[in-house]
């Protein structure tokens, strides 16, 4: 489980920024939607802070059903690839 934390953080950084840009949201607006102050959101987007479970749930709530499935599958594939490289 712990080995996937850094992997998820890297995954999160890419996806939270892509989502924000795709939806034309400012950092301030997305921070508001995630119940964060702007400064903490900026640190979250840069990977300085790890997202809490609540933040992840609030983020998923903003996604469509298809986007949620894609988000989860993408991370699962990334984790499987990392696991298979570890075994090799």
PDB file of C-alpha atoms in Angstrom:
ATOM      1  CA  UNK A   1       0.000   0.000   0.000  1.00  0.00           C
ATOM      2  CA  UNK A   2       2.685   2.471   1.017  1.00  0.00           C
ATOM      3  CA  UNK A   3       4.618   1.951  -2.193  1.00  0.00           C
ATOM      4  CA  UNK A   4       1.654   3.301  -4.128  1.00  0.00           C
ATOM      5  CA  UNK A   5       1.445   6.554  -2.136  1.00  0.00           C
ATOM      6  CA  UNK A   6       4.208   8.328  -4.058  1.00  0.00           C
ATOM      7  CA  UNK A   7       2.837   6.905  -7.282  1.00  0.00           C
ATOM      8  CA  UNK A   8      -0.614   8.296  -6.473  1.00  0.00           C
ATOM      9  CA  UNK A   9       0.836  11.681  -5.562  1.00  0.00           C
ATOM     10  CA  UNK A  10       2.530  11.941  -8.973  1.00  0.00           C
ATOM     11  CA  UNK A  11      -0.692  10.765 -10.642  1.00  0.00           C
ATOM     12  CA  UNK A  12      -2.766  13.266  -8.624  1.00  0.00           C
ATOM     13  CA  UNK A  13      -0.537  16.234  -9.529  1.00  0.00           C
ATOM     14  CA  UNK A  14      -0.960  15.575 -13.243  1.00  0.00           C
ATOM     15  CA  UNK A  15      -4.695  14.888 -13.106  1.00  0.00           C
ATOM     16  CA  UNK A  16      -5.758  17.707 -10.792  1.00  0.00           C
ATOM     17  CA  UNK A  17      -3.989  20.261 -12.982  1.00  0.00           C
ATOM     18  CA  UNK A  18      -5.305  18.730 -16.226  1.00  0.00           C
ATOM     19  CA  UNK A  19      -8.832  18.815 -14.812  1.00  0.00           C
ATOM     20  CA  UNK A  20      -8.518  22.427 -13.684  1.00  0.00           C
ATOM     21  CA  UNK A  21      -7.186  23.591 -17.044  1.00  0.00           C
ATOM     22  CA  UNK A  22      -9.702  21.519 -19.053  1.00  0.00           C
ATOM     23  CA  UNK A  23     -12.612  22.973 -17.059  1.00  0.00           C
ATOM     24  CA  UNK A  24     -11.174  26.512 -17.249  1.00  0.00           C
ATOM     25  CA  UNK A  25     -11.092  26.829 -13.468  1.00  0.00           C
ATOM     26  CA  UNK A  26      -8.749  29.099 -11.580  1.00  0.00           C
ATOM     27  CA  UNK A  27      -6.846  27.683  -8.639  1.00  0.00           C
ATOM     28  CA  UNK A  28      -9.042  29.827  -6.413  1.00  0.00           C
ATOM     29  CA  UNK A  29     -12.275  28.416  -7.850  1.00  0.00           C
ATOM     30  CA  UNK A  30     -11.187  24.781  -7.695  1.00  0.00           C
ATOM     31  CA  UNK A  31      -9.863  25.316  -4.169  1.00  0.00           C
ATOM     32  CA  UNK A  32     -13.292  26.602  -3.222  1.00  0.00           C
ATOM     33  CA  UNK A  33     -14.995  23.551  -4.752  1.00  0.00           C
ATOM     34  CA  UNK A  34     -12.644  21.290  -2.769  1.00  0.00           C
ATOM     35  CA  UNK A  35     -13.225  23.245   0.471  1.00  0.00           C
ATOM     36  CA  UNK A  36      -9.580  24.334   0.618  1.00  0.00           C
ATOM     37  CA  UNK A  37      -7.974  27.714   0.892  1.00  0.00           C
ATOM     38  CA  UNK A  38      -6.093  28.807  -2.212  1.00  0.00           C
ATOM     39  CA  UNK A  39      -2.647  28.516  -0.646  1.00  0.00           C
ATOM     40  CA  UNK A  40      -3.232  24.909   0.421  1.00  0.00           C
ATOM     41  CA  UNK A  41      -4.653  24.062  -2.994  1.00  0.00           C
ATOM     42  CA  UNK A  42      -1.546  25.485  -4.668  1.00  0.00           C
ATOM     43  CA  UNK A  43       0.630  23.289  -2.455  1.00  0.00           C
ATOM     44  CA  UNK A  44      -1.591  20.325  -3.262  1.00  0.00           C
ATOM     45  CA  UNK A  45      -1.341  20.965  -7.000  1.00  0.00           C
ATOM     46  CA  UNK A  46       2.459  21.173  -6.766  1.00  0.00           C
ATOM     47  CA  UNK A  47       2.682  18.001  -4.696  1.00  0.00           C
ATOM     48  CA  UNK A  48       3.948  19.737  -1.574  1.00  0.00           C
ATOM     49  CA  UNK A  49       0.897  18.441   0.332  1.00  0.00           C
ATOM     50  CA  UNK A  50      -0.829  15.091  -0.100  1.00  0.00           C
ATOM     51  CA  UNK A  51      -4.577  15.148  -0.749  1.00  0.00           C
ATOM     52  CA  UNK A  52      -6.750  13.944   2.117  1.00  0.00           C
ATOM     53  CA  UNK A  53      -9.396  11.292   1.562  1.00  0.00           C
ATOM     54  CA  UNK A  54     -12.052  14.017   1.807  1.00  0.00           C
ATOM     55  CA  UNK A  55     -10.299  16.116  -0.859  1.00  0.00           C
ATOM     56  CA  UNK A  56     -10.108  13.111  -3.182  1.00  0.00           C
ATOM     57  CA  UNK A  57     -13.808  12.360  -2.649  1.00  0.00           C
ATOM     58  CA  UNK A  58     -14.766  15.986  -3.303  1.00  0.00           C
ATOM     59  CA  UNK A  59     -12.645  15.919  -6.466  1.00  0.00           C
ATOM     60  CA  UNK A  60     -14.326  12.718  -7.673  1.00  0.00           C
ATOM     61  CA  UNK A  61     -17.701  14.338  -7.019  1.00  0.00           C
ATOM     62  CA  UNK A  62     -16.791  17.004  -9.596  1.00  0.00           C
ATOM     63  CA  UNK A  63     -16.153  14.379 -12.280  1.00  0.00           C
ATOM     64  CA  UNK A  64     -18.655  12.717 -14.565  1.00  0.00           C
ATOM     65  CA  UNK A  65     -19.230   8.989 -14.111  1.00  0.00           C
ATOM     66  CA  UNK A  66     -17.034   8.293 -17.138  1.00  0.00           C
ATOM     67  CA  UNK A  67     -14.262  10.551 -15.823  1.00  0.00           C
ATOM     68  CA  UNK A  68     -14.348   8.756 -12.456  1.00  0.00           C
ATOM     69  CA  UNK A  69     -13.984   5.385 -14.166  1.00  0.00           C
ATOM     70  CA  UNK A  70     -11.148   6.714 -16.310  1.00  0.00           C
ATOM     71  CA  UNK A  71      -9.388   8.241 -13.281  1.00  0.00           C
ATOM     72  CA  UNK A  72      -9.547   4.990 -11.306  1.00  0.00           C
ATOM     73  CA  UNK A  73      -8.587   2.787 -14.263  1.00  0.00           C
ATOM     74  CA  UNK A  74      -5.656   5.023 -15.176  1.00  0.00           C
ATOM     75  CA  UNK A  75      -4.251   4.832 -11.672  1.00  0.00           C
ATOM     76  CA  UNK A  76      -4.869   1.076 -11.515  1.00  0.00           C
ATOM     77  CA  UNK A  77      -2.974   0.566 -14.765  1.00  0.00           C
ATOM     78  CA  UNK A  78      -0.147   2.765 -13.524  1.00  0.00           C
ATOM     79  CA  UNK A  79       0.058   0.772 -10.268  1.00  0.00           C
ATOM     80  CA  UNK A  80      -0.009  -2.570 -12.115  1.00  0.00           C
ATOM     81  CA  UNK A  81       2.781  -1.408 -14.408  1.00  0.00           C
ATOM     82  CA  UNK A  82       4.873  -0.299 -11.430  1.00  0.00           C
ATOM     83  CA  UNK A  83       4.229  -3.631  -9.683  1.00  0.00           C
ATOM     84  CA  UNK A  84       5.210  -5.654 -12.752  1.00  0.00           C
ATOM     85  CA  UNK A  85       8.426  -3.657 -13.184  1.00  0.00           C
ATOM     86  CA  UNK A  86       9.220  -4.269  -9.523  1.00  0.00           C
ATOM     87  CA  UNK A  87       8.893  -8.043  -9.994  1.00  0.00           C
ATOM     88  CA  UNK A  88      11.016  -8.121 -13.154  1.00  0.00           C
TER      89      UNK A  88
END
